XYZ file of C-alpha atoms in Angstrom:
193
model
C 0.000 0.000 0.000
C 1.750 3.181 -1.163
C 1.393 6.160 1.130
C 1.030 8.544 -1.808
C -2.169 6.760 -2.846
C -3.867 7.194 0.533
C -6.198 10.049 1.412
C -5.732 12.422 4.282
C -7.339 10.657 7.227
C -9.549 12.923 9.333
C -10.985 11.782 12.651
C -14.337 13.325 13.429
C -17.439 12.826 15.543
C -18.999 13.742 18.865
C -16.950 14.536 21.935
C -15.347 11.715 23.907
C -15.652 9.097 21.169
C -12.001 8.070 20.964
C -10.924 10.326 18.091
C -7.583 11.326 19.577
C -6.799 7.784 20.697
C -7.567 6.396 17.231
C -5.706 9.221 15.468
C -2.573 8.446 17.469
C -2.922 4.710 16.815
C -3.374 5.271 13.063
C -0.404 7.635 12.864
C 1.752 5.142 14.716
C 0.564 2.085 12.791
C 0.855 3.765 9.373
C 3.936 5.854 10.242
C 1.891 8.962 9.547
C 2.207 12.594 10.501
C -0.316 13.442 13.226
C -2.061 16.821 13.319
C -3.482 17.274 16.841
C -6.762 18.979 17.687
C -6.113 22.729 17.837
C -9.180 23.413 20.003
C -7.649 21.676 23.035
C -4.754 24.144 23.249
C -6.976 27.094 22.382
C -9.449 26.188 25.136
C -6.626 25.861 27.686
C -5.655 29.474 26.991
C -9.138 31.004 26.640
C -11.099 28.939 29.181
C -14.468 29.626 27.596
C -15.592 30.039 24.011
C -17.961 32.296 22.074
C -18.902 32.615 18.425
C -15.995 35.055 18.069
C -13.693 32.066 18.621
C -15.163 29.974 15.758
C -12.954 31.379 12.988
C -9.706 31.463 15.037
C -10.269 27.828 16.090
C -11.057 26.627 12.578
C -8.210 28.711 11.144
C -5.766 27.328 13.713
C -6.748 23.770 12.806
C -6.430 24.632 9.109
C -2.929 26.081 9.565
C -1.827 23.059 11.580
C -3.170 20.706 8.909
C -1.239 22.561 6.228
C 1.971 22.361 8.259
C 1.375 18.662 8.773
C 0.655 18.185 5.064
C 3.963 19.852 4.149
C 5.826 17.582 6.546
C 3.966 14.489 5.273
C 4.702 15.418 1.664
C 8.403 16.059 2.327
C 8.725 12.724 4.138
C 6.345 10.783 1.842
C 4.139 9.896 4.812
C 0.400 9.724 5.444
C -1.401 12.661 7.087
C -3.693 11.897 10.052
C -5.784 14.797 11.364
C -7.445 14.748 14.774
C -10.510 16.726 13.555
C -11.006 19.538 11.039
C -13.546 22.119 9.873
C -16.475 19.670 10.100
C -16.293 19.702 13.908
C -16.336 23.489 13.953
C -19.394 23.516 11.691
C -21.371 21.024 13.759
C -20.552 22.497 17.141
C -20.998 26.132 16.079
C -24.530 25.365 14.888
C -25.297 23.811 18.257
C -23.647 26.204 20.684
C -24.348 29.454 18.852
C -27.764 28.746 17.331
C -29.184 31.865 19.002
C -26.661 33.971 17.044
C -27.435 32.590 13.582
C -29.024 35.835 12.357
C -26.183 38.091 13.493
C -23.424 39.758 11.457
C -20.857 37.660 13.330
C -22.613 34.459 12.208
C -22.695 35.750 8.623
C -18.932 36.285 8.802
C -18.410 32.739 10.165
C -20.675 31.303 7.483
C -18.798 33.112 4.690
C -15.457 31.920 6.035
C -16.599 28.319 6.466
C -18.286 28.133 3.036
C -15.084 29.343 1.387
C -13.063 26.690 3.199
C -15.584 23.906 2.541
C -15.082 24.574 -1.181
C -11.307 24.330 -0.729
C -11.670 20.979 1.022
C -13.341 19.548 -2.078
C -10.280 20.118 -4.296
C -6.669 18.918 -4.424
C -4.395 19.041 -2.505
C -7.029 18.748 0.257
C -8.580 15.710 -1.384
C -8.900 12.876 -1.228
C -9.988 12.926 2.408
C -11.303 9.938 4.273
C -13.364 10.959 7.275
C -13.416 8.450 10.106
C -16.596 9.060 12.082
C -16.242 7.676 15.605
C -19.336 6.103 17.125
C -20.675 6.905 20.586
C -19.990 3.439 22.038
C -16.728 4.765 23.504
C -16.652 5.477 27.284
C -17.460 9.066 28.239
C -14.596 10.926 29.943
C -15.176 14.337 31.497
C -12.104 16.458 30.775
C -13.472 19.819 31.917
C -14.154 20.925 28.353
C -16.755 18.346 27.342
C -20.290 19.072 28.441
C -22.831 17.021 26.507
C -22.644 13.294 27.287
C -26.365 12.837 26.662
C -26.221 14.530 23.244
C -23.574 12.343 21.629
C -26.178 10.391 19.623
C -27.682 13.636 18.311
C -24.244 14.948 17.401
C -23.407 11.700 15.599
C -26.434 12.253 13.347
C -25.381 15.860 12.740
C -21.857 14.799 11.779
C -23.255 12.233 9.326
C -25.550 14.865 7.814
C -22.699 17.359 7.398
C -20.356 14.794 5.846
C -23.061 13.623 3.434
C -23.852 17.224 2.472
C -20.173 17.932 1.784
C -19.902 14.747 -0.295
C -16.775 13.421 1.397
C -15.889 9.747 1.701
C -16.448 8.597 5.271
C -16.724 5.459 7.313
C -18.200 4.896 10.766
C -16.096 2.983 13.258
C -17.179 1.475 16.545
C -16.016 -0.965 19.175
C -12.656 -1.191 20.889
C -9.544 0.621 19.698
C -8.341 -2.541 17.950
C -11.704 -2.982 16.213
C -11.716 0.636 15.060
C -8.137 0.451 13.848
C -8.864 -2.778 11.969
C -11.937 -1.230 10.323
C -9.953 1.737 9.029
C -7.075 -0.396 7.778
C -9.454 -2.793 6.022
C -11.208 0.144 4.354
C -7.912 1.572 3.146
C -6.854 -1.745 1.680
C -10.223 -2.319 -0.035
C -10.829 1.153 -1.407
C -7.506 2.913 -1.839
C -4.775 0.374 -2.543
C -5.594 0.123 -6.236
C -6.087 3.805 -7.000
C-alpha cells in the first residue's frame, strides 16, 4: 500500500468518542504525521468560548493541517488529522444557534463556506473521514459538556459529511476494532487507486 495513494485521514465525531486515541494509533501504525486537535490548546488558553472564537479555532486547525501536510509530503508519509472544519461547523450550529441571524454568524458562514469549497479540491482531497461512534466510554475532561447529546451529534456529523460529499466510514467498538476497520477500508478502497 503506497502512502502517496492514501487520502488524508480525518478523525471526526462527537466529543469523547475516541478520536484522539484512534488518530494516534493510526499515525503510529501507518507511520503517519499526526495533526493534533487545535481546540484543546486554544481552550486551555481562553477557558471559555464564544462565536468570536469559531474562525480562530477553525483557522488554527487549518494552519496546523497545512503544516502537517507539508511535513507528510516532504517525508512521503500519510497525514492523520485529529478533527477539522467539520467539527467546527457542527458544534458552532449547536452552541451558537441563538446567534445565527447576526453579522458575526454571517462572517463565520462566509469563512466556512469558502473553506468547505477548498476541502473539495486537491491538494485537500482525497480525504477519508473516520466518524467515531458513541460506544466509547465518556470521559469528562473539563471541556466536554454534553454526554447525553452524543447520539444527536453523531447524526449531525453524518448529515454534514453527506452534504459535503466526502468519503467517510463509521467505526465502533474497541480501539483494535476501530483500527482494523480503518485499515481494512484503506486496503479495499484505496490500494488500487
